[in-house]
mmCIF file of C-alpha atoms and ligand atoms in Angstrom:
data_model
loop_
_atom_site.group_PDB
_atom_site.id
_atom_site.type_symbol
_atom_site.label_atom_id
_atom_site.label_comp_id
_atom_site.label_asym_id
_atom_site.label_seq_id
_atom_site.Cartn_x
_atom_site.Cartn_y
_atom_site.Cartn_z
ATOM 1 C CA UNK A 1 10.228 29.299 16.953
ATOM 2 C CA UNK A 2 11.233 26.437 14.674
ATOM 3 C CA UNK A 3 10.034 26.013 11.125
ATOM 4 C CA UNK A 4 11.854 22.685 10.867
ATOM 5 C CA UNK A 5 9.573 20.025 9.381
ATOM 6 C CA UNK A 6 8.582 17.207 11.701
ATOM 7 C CA UNK A 7 9.446 13.606 10.908
ATOM 8 C CA UNK A 8 5.933 12.993 9.566
ATOM 9 C CA UNK A 9 6.194 16.017 7.281
ATOM 10 C CA UNK A 10 9.611 14.884 6.067
ATOM 11 C CA UNK A 11 8.180 11.454 5.400
ATOM 12 C CA UNK A 12 5.604 12.874 3.030
ATOM 13 C CA UNK A 13 8.309 14.839 1.258
ATOM 14 C CA UNK A 14 10.430 11.722 1.046
ATOM 15 C CA UNK A 15 7.627 9.841 -0.721
ATOM 16 C CA UNK A 16 7.441 12.518 -3.399
ATOM 17 C CA UNK A 17 11.260 12.600 -3.736
ATOM 18 C CA UNK A 18 11.438 8.875 -4.170
ATOM 19 C CA UNK A 19 8.750 8.913 -6.860
ATOM 20 C CA UNK A 20 10.746 11.538 -8.784
ATOM 21 C CA UNK A 21 13.895 9.424 -8.655
ATOM 22 C CA UNK A 22 15.621 11.567 -6.018
ATOM 23 C CA UNK A 23 17.564 9.770 -3.299
ATOM 24 C CA UNK A 24 16.530 10.191 0.342
ATOM 25 C CA UNK A 25 18.839 10.033 3.383
ATOM 26 C CA UNK A 26 17.800 7.686 6.213
ATOM 27 C CA UNK A 27 19.706 7.951 9.465
ATOM 28 C CA UNK A 28 19.686 6.297 12.860
ATOM 29 C CA UNK A 29 22.118 6.048 15.754
ATOM 30 C CA UNK A 30 25.058 7.563 13.868
ATOM 31 C CA UNK A 31 24.497 5.441 10.757
ATOM 32 C CA UNK A 32 23.213 6.782 7.440
ATOM 33 C CA UNK A 33 21.913 5.249 4.215
ATOM 34 C CA UNK A 34 21.109 6.877 0.899
ATOM 35 C CA UNK A 35 18.159 5.170 -0.835
ATOM 36 C CA UNK A 36 16.564 5.622 -4.253
ATOM 37 C CA UNK A 37 13.678 3.767 -5.896
ATOM 38 C CA UNK A 38 14.924 1.193 -8.423
ATOM 39 C CA UNK A 39 12.041 1.683 -10.823
ATOM 40 C CA UNK A 40 12.700 5.390 -11.472
ATOM 41 C CA UNK A 41 16.472 5.669 -10.961
ATOM 42 C CA UNK A 42 18.277 7.348 -13.887
ATOM 43 C CA UNK A 43 21.749 6.285 -15.151
ATOM 44 C CA UNK A 44 23.155 9.655 -13.993
ATOM 45 C CA UNK A 45 21.941 9.190 -10.441
ATOM 46 C CA UNK A 46 23.126 5.586 -10.367
ATOM 47 C CA UNK A 47 26.585 6.863 -11.359
ATOM 48 C CA UNK A 48 26.397 9.415 -8.500
ATOM 49 C CA UNK A 49 25.494 6.632 -6.044
ATOM 50 C CA UNK A 50 28.409 4.508 -7.263
ATOM 51 C CA UNK A 51 30.775 7.436 -6.602
ATOM 52 C CA UNK A 52 29.731 7.242 -2.947
ATOM 53 C CA UNK A 53 30.199 3.513 -2.442
ATOM 54 C CA UNK A 54 29.091 0.044 -3.490
ATOM 55 C CA UNK A 55 25.312 0.037 -4.015
ATOM 56 C CA UNK A 56 23.030 -2.812 -2.961
ATOM 57 C CA UNK A 57 19.587 -3.553 -4.321
ATOM 58 C CA UNK A 58 17.170 -4.056 -1.442
ATOM 59 C CA UNK A 59 14.231 -6.347 -2.187
ATOM 60 C CA UNK A 60 11.604 -8.025 -0.046
ATOM 61 C CA UNK A 61 12.034 -11.733 0.682
ATOM 62 C CA UNK A 62 8.887 -12.278 -1.441
ATOM 63 C CA UNK A 63 10.680 -10.980 -4.519
ATOM 64 C CA UNK A 64 13.943 -12.673 -3.520
ATOM 65 C CA UNK A 65 12.153 -16.032 -3.370
ATOM 66 C CA UNK A 66 11.155 -15.825 -7.038
ATOM 67 C CA UNK A 67 14.693 -14.775 -7.968
ATOM 68 C CA UNK A 68 16.218 -17.563 -5.857
ATOM 69 C CA UNK A 69 18.291 -14.946 -4.052
ATOM 70 C CA UNK A 70 19.183 -15.416 -0.378
ATOM 71 C CA UNK A 71 17.282 -13.239 2.080
ATOM 72 C CA UNK A 72 19.540 -13.177 5.146
ATOM 73 C CA UNK A 73 17.593 -10.338 6.769
ATOM 74 C CA UNK A 74 14.352 -12.278 7.250
ATOM 75 C CA UNK A 75 11.817 -10.192 5.371
ATOM 76 C CA UNK A 76 14.336 -8.629 2.999
ATOM 77 C CA UNK A 77 17.405 -9.298 0.888
ATOM 78 C CA UNK A 78 20.336 -6.950 0.212
ATOM 79 C CA UNK A 79 21.654 -7.931 -3.196
ATOM 80 C CA UNK A 80 25.097 -6.815 -4.343
ATOM 81 C CA UNK A 81 24.812 -4.727 -7.536
ATOM 82 C CA UNK A 82 27.511 -5.970 -9.965
ATOM 83 C CA UNK A 83 30.014 -3.344 -11.117
ATOM 84 C CA UNK A 84 28.789 -3.425 -14.702
ATOM 85 C CA UNK A 85 25.056 -3.420 -13.887
ATOM 86 C CA UNK A 86 23.050 -0.444 -15.106
ATOM 87 C CA UNK A 87 19.499 0.723 -14.509
ATOM 88 C CA UNK A 88 18.155 -1.856 -16.983
ATOM 89 C CA UNK A 89 19.572 -4.627 -14.785
ATOM 90 C CA UNK A 90 18.119 -3.013 -11.649
ATOM 91 C CA UNK A 91 14.679 -2.732 -13.190
ATOM 92 C CA UNK A 92 14.751 -6.277 -14.561
ATOM 93 C CA UNK A 93 15.547 -7.627 -11.097
ATOM 94 C CA UNK A 94 13.003 -5.383 -9.366
ATOM 95 C CA UNK A 95 10.159 -5.925 -11.825
ATOM 96 C CA UNK A 96 8.875 -9.472 -12.520
ATOM 97 C CA UNK A 97 7.373 -8.489 -15.878
ATOM 98 C CA UNK A 98 9.888 -10.426 -17.968
ATOM 99 C CA UNK A 99 10.695 -13.186 -15.454
ATOM 100 C CA UNK A 100 9.220 -15.874 -17.660
ATOM 101 C CA UNK A 101 10.734 -14.741 -20.942
ATOM 102 C CA UNK A 102 14.198 -14.002 -19.444
ATOM 103 C CA UNK A 103 14.378 -16.181 -16.314
ATOM 104 C CA UNK A 104 18.103 -16.218 -15.544
ATOM 105 C CA UNK A 105 19.021 -12.914 -13.955
ATOM 106 C CA UNK A 106 21.307 -14.343 -11.276
ATOM 107 C CA UNK A 107 23.171 -15.805 -9.580
ATOM 108 C CA UNK A 108 22.802 -13.128 -6.937
ATOM 109 C CA UNK A 109 25.112 -12.426 -4.015
ATOM 110 C CA UNK A 110 23.277 -11.254 -0.896
ATOM 111 C CA UNK A 111 24.799 -9.381 2.034
ATOM 112 C CA UNK A 112 24.648 -11.142 5.339
ATOM 113 C CA UNK A 113 26.553 -8.883 7.751
ATOM 114 C CA UNK A 114 25.627 -5.522 9.176
ATOM 115 C CA UNK A 115 22.345 -3.990 10.236
ATOM 116 C CA UNK A 116 19.408 -3.893 7.820
ATOM 117 C CA UNK A 117 16.982 -1.642 9.699
ATOM 118 C CA UNK A 118 17.593 1.398 7.497
ATOM 119 C CA UNK A 119 17.234 -0.791 4.383
ATOM 120 C CA UNK A 120 13.928 -2.036 5.808
ATOM 121 C CA UNK A 121 12.748 1.545 6.274
ATOM 122 C CA UNK A 122 13.695 2.191 2.637
ATOM 123 C CA UNK A 123 11.416 -0.643 1.509
ATOM 124 C CA UNK A 124 8.558 0.635 3.701
ATOM 125 C CA UNK A 125 9.042 4.071 2.196
ATOM 126 C CA UNK A 126 8.906 2.711 -1.379
ATOM 127 C CA UNK A 127 5.737 0.770 -0.537
ATOM 128 C CA UNK A 128 4.117 3.810 1.023
ATOM 129 C CA UNK A 129 4.990 5.776 -2.138
ATOM 130 C CA UNK A 130 3.194 3.001 -4.115
ATOM 131 C CA UNK A 131 6.355 2.160 -6.032
ATOM 132 C CA UNK A 132 7.799 -1.323 -6.561
ATOM 133 C CA UNK A 133 9.336 -2.438 -3.236
ATOM 134 C CA UNK A 134 12.916 -2.247 -4.516
ATOM 135 C CA UNK A 135 15.458 0.400 -3.512
ATOM 136 C CA UNK A 136 19.085 0.991 -4.392
ATOM 137 C CA UNK A 137 21.023 1.811 -1.217
ATOM 138 C CA UNK A 138 24.485 3.132 -0.434
ATOM 139 C CA UNK A 139 25.924 3.532 3.061
ATOM 140 C CA UNK A 140 27.281 7.025 3.773
ATOM 141 C CA UNK A 141 29.367 8.224 6.696
ATOM 142 C CA UNK A 142 27.061 10.843 8.032
ATOM 143 C CA UNK A 143 23.500 11.880 7.180
ATOM 144 C CA UNK A 144 22.701 15.352 8.425
ATOM 145 C CA UNK A 145 25.436 17.412 6.733
ATOM 146 C CA UNK A 146 25.256 15.243 3.596
ATOM 147 C CA UNK A 147 21.522 15.852 3.192
ATOM 148 C CA UNK A 148 21.946 19.592 3.828
ATOM 149 C CA UNK A 149 24.848 19.855 1.352
ATOM 150 C CA UNK A 150 22.924 18.119 -1.442
ATOM 151 C CA UNK A 151 19.472 19.504 -0.657
ATOM 152 C CA UNK A 152 18.099 16.008 0.020
ATOM 153 C CA UNK A 153 15.359 15.012 2.438
ATOM 154 C CA UNK A 154 16.671 13.477 5.655
ATOM 155 C CA UNK A 155 14.596 11.075 7.730
ATOM 156 C CA UNK A 156 16.112 10.836 11.222
ATOM 157 C CA UNK A 157 14.584 7.498 12.199
ATOM 158 C CA UNK A 158 15.927 7.823 15.727
ATOM 159 C CA UNK A 159 12.843 10.008 16.329
ATOM 160 C CA UNK A 160 10.464 7.440 14.804
ATOM 161 C CA UNK A 161 7.905 5.516 16.828
ATOM 162 C CA UNK A 162 6.564 2.135 15.724
ATOM 163 C CA UNK A 163 3.727 3.830 13.814
ATOM 164 C CA UNK A 164 5.894 5.896 11.474
ATOM 165 C CA UNK A 165 4.105 4.693 8.349
ATOM 166 C CA UNK A 166 0.552 4.921 9.726
ATOM 167 C CA UNK A 167 -1.527 7.785 8.371
ATOM 168 C CA UNK A 168 -2.386 8.991 11.896
ATOM 169 C CA UNK A 169 -5.570 10.774 12.972
ATOM 170 C CA UNK A 170 -8.276 11.470 10.387
ATOM 171 C CA UNK A 171 -9.486 15.056 10.233
ATOM 172 C CA UNK A 172 -12.885 15.897 8.753
ATOM 173 C CA UNK A 173 -12.459 18.541 6.031
ATOM 174 C CA UNK A 174 -15.942 19.106 4.645
ATOM 175 C CA UNK A 175 -19.203 17.293 4.006
ATOM 176 C CA UNK A 176 -22.052 17.963 1.605
ATOM 177 C CA UNK A 177 -25.359 16.454 0.555
ATOM 178 C CA UNK A 178 -25.224 14.195 -2.518
ATOM 179 C CA UNK A 179 -28.543 12.624 -3.511
ATOM 180 C CA UNK A 180 -27.816 9.228 -5.080
ATOM 181 C CA UNK A 181 -29.690 6.496 -6.946
ATOM 182 C CA UNK A 182 -29.381 4.317 -3.826
ATOM 183 C CA UNK A 183 -30.727 7.031 -1.530
ATOM 184 C CA UNK A 184 -31.611 10.673 -1.863
ATOM 185 C CA UNK A 185 -30.444 11.159 1.718
ATOM 186 C CA UNK A 186 -26.753 10.784 0.920
ATOM 187 C CA UNK A 187 -23.904 12.861 2.329
ATOM 188 C CA UNK A 188 -20.239 12.686 1.329
ATOM 189 C CA UNK A 189 -17.609 13.469 3.981
ATOM 190 C CA UNK A 190 -13.941 14.065 3.137
ATOM 191 C CA UNK A 191 -11.248 13.032 5.636
ATOM 192 C CA UNK A 192 -7.630 14.161 5.512
ATOM 193 C CA UNK A 193 -4.988 12.165 7.373
ATOM 194 C CA UNK A 194 -2.746 13.832 9.897
ATOM 195 C CA UNK A 195 0.326 13.023 7.762
ATOM 196 C CA UNK A 196 -1.006 14.845 4.678
ATOM 197 C CA UNK A 197 -1.255 11.635 2.639
ATOM 198 C CA UNK A 198 -4.211 10.543 0.478
ATOM 199 C CA UNK A 199 -7.703 11.630 1.491
ATOM 200 C CA UNK A 200 -10.449 9.068 2.140
ATOM 201 C CA UNK A 201 -14.235 9.442 1.930
ATOM 202 C CA UNK A 202 -17.262 8.438 3.983
ATOM 203 C CA UNK A 203 -20.685 8.200 2.363
ATOM 204 C CA UNK A 204 -23.335 8.539 5.017
ATOM 205 C CA UNK A 205 -26.848 7.396 4.141
ATOM 206 C CA UNK A 206 -29.746 8.833 6.185
ATOM 207 C CA UNK A 207 -29.064 9.672 9.823
ATOM 208 C CA UNK A 208 -27.662 6.560 11.472
ATOM 209 C CA UNK A 209 -28.231 6.321 15.223
ATOM 210 C CA UNK A 210 -24.781 6.579 16.861
ATOM 211 C CA UNK A 211 -26.018 4.602 19.868
ATOM 212 C CA UNK A 212 -26.661 1.474 17.784
ATOM 213 C CA UNK A 213 -24.467 -0.656 15.472
ATOM 214 C CA UNK A 214 -24.512 1.019 12.063
ATOM 215 C CA UNK A 215 -24.710 -0.896 8.766
ATOM 216 C CA UNK A 216 -21.193 -0.254 7.451
ATOM 217 C CA UNK A 217 -18.956 -1.183 4.534
ATOM 218 C CA UNK A 218 -15.208 -0.614 4.235
ATOM 219 C CA UNK A 219 -14.757 -0.397 0.493
ATOM 220 C CA UNK A 220 -11.238 -0.239 -0.936
ATOM 221 C CA UNK A 221 -10.901 1.782 -4.124
ATOM 222 C CA UNK A 222 -10.921 -0.226 -7.315
ATOM 223 C CA UNK A 223 -10.665 2.023 -10.359
ATOM 224 C CA UNK A 224 -11.137 -0.895 -12.734
ATOM 225 C CA UNK A 225 -14.122 -2.387 -10.913
ATOM 226 C CA UNK A 226 -15.825 0.723 -9.546
ATOM 227 C CA UNK A 227 -15.422 3.008 -12.563
ATOM 228 C CA UNK A 228 -14.793 0.799 -15.587
ATOM 229 C CA UNK A 229 -17.095 -2.081 -14.651
ATOM 230 C CA UNK A 230 -14.228 -4.590 -14.916
ATOM 231 C CA UNK A 231 -15.353 -8.198 -14.841
ATOM 232 C CA UNK A 232 -12.079 -9.334 -13.200
ATOM 233 C CA UNK A 233 -13.306 -8.587 -9.665
ATOM 234 C CA UNK A 234 -16.546 -8.048 -7.748
ATOM 235 C CA UNK A 235 -15.858 -4.504 -6.473
ATOM 236 C CA UNK A 236 -18.309 -2.522 -8.600
ATOM 237 C CA UNK A 237 -21.330 -4.735 -7.804
ATOM 238 C CA UNK A 238 -20.288 -4.821 -4.100
ATOM 239 C CA UNK A 239 -20.134 -1.024 -3.994
ATOM 240 C CA UNK A 240 -23.576 -0.659 -5.554
ATOM 241 C CA UNK A 241 -25.145 -3.451 -3.506
ATOM 242 C CA UNK A 242 -23.822 -2.015 -0.241
ATOM 243 C CA UNK A 243 -25.211 1.442 -1.020
ATOM 244 C CA UNK A 244 -28.513 -0.092 -2.157
ATOM 245 C CA UNK A 245 -28.873 -2.031 1.118
ATOM 246 C CA UNK A 246 -28.159 1.131 3.110
ATOM 247 C CA UNK A 247 -30.759 2.941 0.989
ATOM 248 C CA UNK A 248 -33.343 0.213 1.637
ATOM 249 C CA UNK A 249 -32.682 0.213 5.401
ATOM 250 C CA UNK A 250 -32.635 4.035 5.390
ATOM 251 C CA UNK A 251 -29.266 4.322 7.160
ATOM 252 C CA UNK A 252 -25.650 3.272 6.837
ATOM 253 C CA UNK A 253 -22.101 4.387 6.218
ATOM 254 C CA UNK A 254 -19.792 3.347 3.386
ATOM 255 C CA UNK A 255 -16.131 4.227 3.678
ATOM 256 C CA UNK A 256 -14.459 4.679 0.311
ATOM 257 C CA UNK A 257 -10.823 4.082 1.212
ATOM 258 C CA UNK A 258 -8.219 5.079 -1.354
ATOM 259 C CA UNK A 259 -6.272 1.867 -0.982
ATOM 260 C CA UNK A 260 -6.317 0.824 -4.612
ATOM 261 C CA UNK A 261 -5.177 -2.725 -5.331
ATOM 262 C CA UNK A 262 -5.258 -3.802 -1.657
ATOM 263 C CA UNK A 263 -2.905 -0.932 -0.878
ATOM 264 C CA UNK A 264 -0.290 -1.302 -3.645
ATOM 265 C CA UNK A 265 -1.636 1.448 -5.916
ATOM 266 C CA UNK A 266 -3.047 1.280 -9.428
ATOM 267 C CA UNK A 267 0.288 1.053 -11.275
ATOM 268 C CA UNK A 268 1.340 -1.957 -9.219
ATOM 269 C CA UNK A 269 -2.142 -3.481 -9.520
ATOM 270 C CA UNK A 270 -1.832 -3.265 -13.303
ATOM 271 C CA UNK A 271 1.576 -4.950 -12.997
ATOM 272 C CA UNK A 272 -0.204 -7.676 -11.008
ATOM 273 C CA UNK A 273 -2.869 -7.955 -13.722
ATOM 274 C CA UNK A 274 -0.152 -8.353 -16.367
ATOM 275 C CA UNK A 275 1.288 -11.228 -14.298
ATOM 276 C CA UNK A 276 -2.202 -12.730 -13.984
ATOM 277 C CA UNK A 277 -2.291 -12.799 -17.793
ATOM 278 C CA UNK A 278 0.903 -14.891 -17.581
ATOM 279 C CA UNK A 279 -0.980 -17.425 -15.447
ATOM 280 C CA UNK A 280 -0.369 -16.344 -11.833
ATOM 281 C CA UNK A 281 -3.273 -15.903 -9.412
ATOM 282 C CA UNK A 282 -3.977 -12.683 -7.481
ATOM 283 C CA UNK A 283 -1.871 -13.718 -4.454
ATOM 284 C CA UNK A 284 1.060 -15.118 -6.463
ATOM 285 C CA UNK A 285 1.148 -11.957 -8.568
ATOM 286 C CA UNK A 286 1.445 -9.760 -5.461
ATOM 287 C CA UNK A 287 4.246 -11.951 -4.117
ATOM 288 C CA UNK A 288 6.196 -11.933 -7.377
ATOM 289 C CA UNK A 289 6.076 -8.138 -7.299
ATOM 290 C CA UNK A 290 7.490 -8.244 -3.781
ATOM 291 C CA UNK A 291 4.295 -7.382 -1.901
ATOM 292 C CA UNK A 292 2.325 -9.229 0.744
ATOM 293 C CA UNK A 293 -1.147 -10.495 -0.258
ATOM 294 C CA UNK A 294 -2.774 -7.483 1.356
ATOM 295 C CA UNK A 295 -0.941 -4.231 2.118
ATOM 296 C CA UNK A 296 -3.967 -2.275 3.367
ATOM 297 C CA UNK A 297 -3.977 -0.418 6.654
ATOM 298 C CA UNK A 298 -7.421 -0.885 8.211
ATOM 299 C CA UNK A 299 -6.600 1.504 11.032
ATOM 300 C CA UNK A 300 -7.718 4.220 8.625
ATOM 301 C CA UNK A 301 -11.269 2.851 8.449
ATOM 302 C CA UNK A 302 -11.500 2.463 12.207
ATOM 303 C CA UNK A 303 -10.213 6.010 12.758
ATOM 304 C CA UNK A 304 -12.827 7.507 10.394
ATOM 305 C CA UNK A 305 -15.718 5.576 11.946
ATOM 306 C CA UNK A 306 -14.659 6.676 15.393
ATOM 307 C CA UNK A 307 -14.267 10.290 14.258
ATOM 308 C CA UNK A 308 -17.851 10.127 12.932
ATOM 309 C CA UNK A 309 -19.089 8.959 16.316
ATOM 310 C CA UNK A 310 -19.622 5.255 15.553
ATOM 311 C CA UNK A 311 -18.519 2.649 18.073
ATOM 312 C CA UNK A 312 -20.247 -0.460 16.725
ATOM 313 C CA UNK A 313 -20.975 -1.759 13.233
ATOM 314 C CA UNK A 314 -22.881 -4.381 11.286
ATOM 315 C CA UNK A 315 -20.107 -4.960 8.809
ATOM 316 C CA UNK A 316 -20.902 -5.828 5.192
ATOM 317 C CA UNK A 317 -18.013 -8.120 4.199
ATOM 318 C CA UNK A 318 -16.923 -11.644 3.356
ATOM 319 C CA UNK A 319 -13.436 -10.989 4.720
ATOM 320 C CA UNK A 320 -12.961 -12.169 8.332
ATOM 321 C CA UNK A 321 -9.739 -10.141 8.550
ATOM 322 C CA UNK A 322 -11.703 -6.913 8.239
ATOM 323 C CA UNK A 323 -13.818 -8.023 11.235
ATOM 324 C CA UNK A 324 -10.709 -8.875 13.259
ATOM 325 C CA UNK A 325 -8.989 -5.581 12.366
ATOM 326 C CA UNK A 326 -12.007 -3.510 13.391
ATOM 327 C CA UNK A 327 -12.253 -5.318 16.720
ATOM 328 C CA UNK A 328 -8.516 -4.931 17.279
ATOM 329 C CA UNK A 329 -9.003 -1.169 16.891
ATOM 330 C CA UNK A 330 -11.795 -1.157 19.481
ATOM 331 C CA UNK A 331 -14.752 -1.035 17.071
ATOM 332 C CA UNK A 332 -17.354 -3.572 18.024
ATOM 333 C CA UNK A 333 -18.575 -5.743 15.127
ATOM 334 C CA UNK A 334 -22.065 -6.672 16.284
ATOM 335 C CA UNK A 335 -22.715 -8.688 13.122
ATOM 336 C CA UNK A 336 -20.980 -9.690 9.895
ATOM 337 C CA UNK A 337 -23.373 -9.179 7.000
ATOM 338 C CA UNK A 338 -22.359 -11.220 3.896
ATOM 339 C CA UNK A 339 -22.036 -9.347 0.604
ATOM 340 C CA UNK A 340 -22.104 -11.783 -2.278
ATOM 341 C CA UNK A 341 -22.783 -10.170 -5.613
ATOM 342 C CA UNK A 342 -21.196 -9.797 -9.012
ATOM 343 C CA UNK A 343 -19.766 -13.230 -9.724
ATOM 344 C CA UNK A 344 -18.781 -13.485 -13.396
ATOM 345 C CA UNK A 345 -17.067 -16.178 -15.486
ATOM 346 C CA UNK A 346 -14.010 -13.874 -15.500
ATOM 347 C CA UNK A 347 -13.776 -13.401 -11.709
ATOM 348 C CA UNK A 348 -14.676 -16.922 -10.573
ATOM 349 C CA UNK A 349 -10.996 -17.893 -10.258
ATOM 350 C CA UNK A 350 -10.167 -14.651 -8.425
ATOM 351 C CA UNK A 351 -12.953 -15.219 -5.879
ATOM 352 C CA UNK A 352 -11.923 -18.869 -5.443
ATOM 353 C CA UNK A 353 -8.298 -17.803 -4.779
ATOM 354 C CA UNK A 354 -9.447 -15.282 -2.172
ATOM 355 C CA UNK A 355 -11.442 -18.034 -0.459
ATOM 356 C CA UNK A 356 -8.598 -20.583 -0.638
ATOM 357 C CA UNK A 357 -5.648 -18.334 0.212
ATOM 358 C CA UNK A 358 -6.950 -15.193 1.932
ATOM 359 C CA UNK A 359 -9.643 -16.723 4.129
ATOM 360 C CA UNK A 360 -12.663 -15.122 2.427
ATOM 361 C CA UNK A 361 -15.980 -16.759 3.220
ATOM 362 C CA UNK A 362 -17.830 -18.141 0.236
HETATM 363 N N1 LIG B 401 -3.338 -6.352 -5.775
HETATM 364 C C1 LIG B 401 -4.521 -6.659 -6.296
HETATM 365 N N2 LIG B 401 -5.593 -5.974 -5.867
HETATM 366 C C2 LIG B 401 -6.794 -6.309 -6.386
HETATM 367 C C3 LIG B 401 -6.944 -7.306 -7.348
HETATM 368 N N3 LIG B 401 -8.279 -7.385 -7.666
HETATM 369 C C4 LIG B 401 -8.901 -6.454 -6.909
HETATM 370 N N4 LIG B 401 -8.016 -5.807 -6.133
HETATM 371 C C5 LIG B 401 -8.231 -4.797 -5.102
HETATM 372 O O1 LIG B 401 -8.763 -5.461 -3.988
HETATM 373 C C6 LIG B 401 -9.522 -4.563 -3.216
HETATM 374 C C7 LIG B 401 -10.856 -5.234 -2.929
HETATM 375 O O2 LIG B 401 -11.272 -4.748 -1.777
HETATM 376 P P1 LIG B 401 -12.539 -5.150 -0.915
HETATM 377 O O3 LIG B 401 -13.627 -5.682 -1.781
HETATM 378 O O4 LIG B 401 -12.790 -3.991 -0.042
HETATM 379 O O5 LIG B 401 -11.989 -6.220 0.075
HETATM 380 P P2 LIG B 401 -12.011 -7.729 0.296
HETATM 381 O O6 LIG B 401 -10.782 -8.046 1.086
HETATM 382 O O7 LIG B 401 -12.195 -8.456 -0.993
HETATM 383 O O8 LIG B 401 -13.215 -8.008 1.264
HETATM 384 P P3 LIG B 401 -14.803 -7.930 1.090
HETATM 385 O O9 LIG B 401 -15.119 -7.442 -0.283
HETATM 386 O O10 LIG B 401 -15.221 -6.983 2.172
HETATM 387 O O11 LIG B 401 -15.312 -9.280 1.354
HETATM 388 C C8 LIG B 401 -9.590 -3.278 -4.015
HETATM 389 O O12 LIG B 401 -8.642 -2.354 -3.496
HETATM 390 C C9 LIG B 401 -9.186 -3.706 -5.410
HETATM 391 O O13 LIG B 401 -8.557 -2.677 -6.151
HETATM 392 C C10 LIG B 401 -5.798 -8.016 -7.766
HETATM 393 O O14 LIG B 401 -5.849 -8.939 -8.556
HETATM 394 N N5 LIG B 401 -4.611 -7.637 -7.215
HETATM 395 ZN ZN1 LIG B 402 -11.940 -4.633 -7.948
#
């Protein structure tokens, strides 16, 4: 018998550790790296990291571009942390909030030699913990004994497949009837991912025929739009219109995917909104924070639909990438059904940017 946690279980632990400001040990092929999230690192822990070696600040090339720092590792940059730099410096480099008011943070020296795969895993981990994609990293001689001695989580990446950061299979937990304004024949299903990460929901309207393409919507959570009625986006009206159409047709399925802010989480989305108030558009704001335009994993939606017995959909969307992603996961998109509602004076620019830069159909 072994009660040792699997890599996936350790990964979930590592996310929580990182969010608390605890370092995590990443190891592969005899190499080991200690990583901690820049946004929550305390001065005491930074001092501990310095005792172990010279720390680097790992950023994505998106963030490095704004900072005019060299990204020798393709998609990321390893920036030397100056000897006198404290956590305030780390946070100012990681977080674009004050870029405009205090533009000169450099010049920065970036590392060019040595492998960056463990650093890359550190960035993926920070993203999957919905933190800013910025980690402080120190190379250590050996991972296993170090992690055991300090009670830290170790991620032995040697065991990792290419899908380490995917949520895995979706397990149905429970479903219950919820009569709604859009349809009295509503049922809410809860799905829990294999890796123990965030749950996602499916709202089934009526009794869709599994043998035919089902009217479907993949809705990404938008606290501001769905709950607060924010005028900055079109999410709330899209959610209601999709349910209403399913109610009118008598059948459909709406997936409510907890991928707030196109997968960056609500805190980062609010950081993006603060940048939008400084004049950047939705895509530029994501990039300045160090994220890609869209960090969502649409495998989740495909896995839930398949688990529910659906193989083909009539997909309510204006986003051709959602169609392509579903087809790539083996779900046939028999038809794309446009969903154009909720344009406001406040979201006109946002919708225009999505059309111009993200390929949305107007
Ligand atoms: N990062 C970021 N996310 C945003 C912003 N405005 C809205 N969102 C998020 O964008 C997502 C919108 O998702 P959807 O409406 O499902 O997707 P879509 O790609 O616009 O495609 P369709 O609506 O299907 O055409 C939600 O997760 C929102 O929280 C923004 O300015 N920045
Ligand atoms: Zn929204």
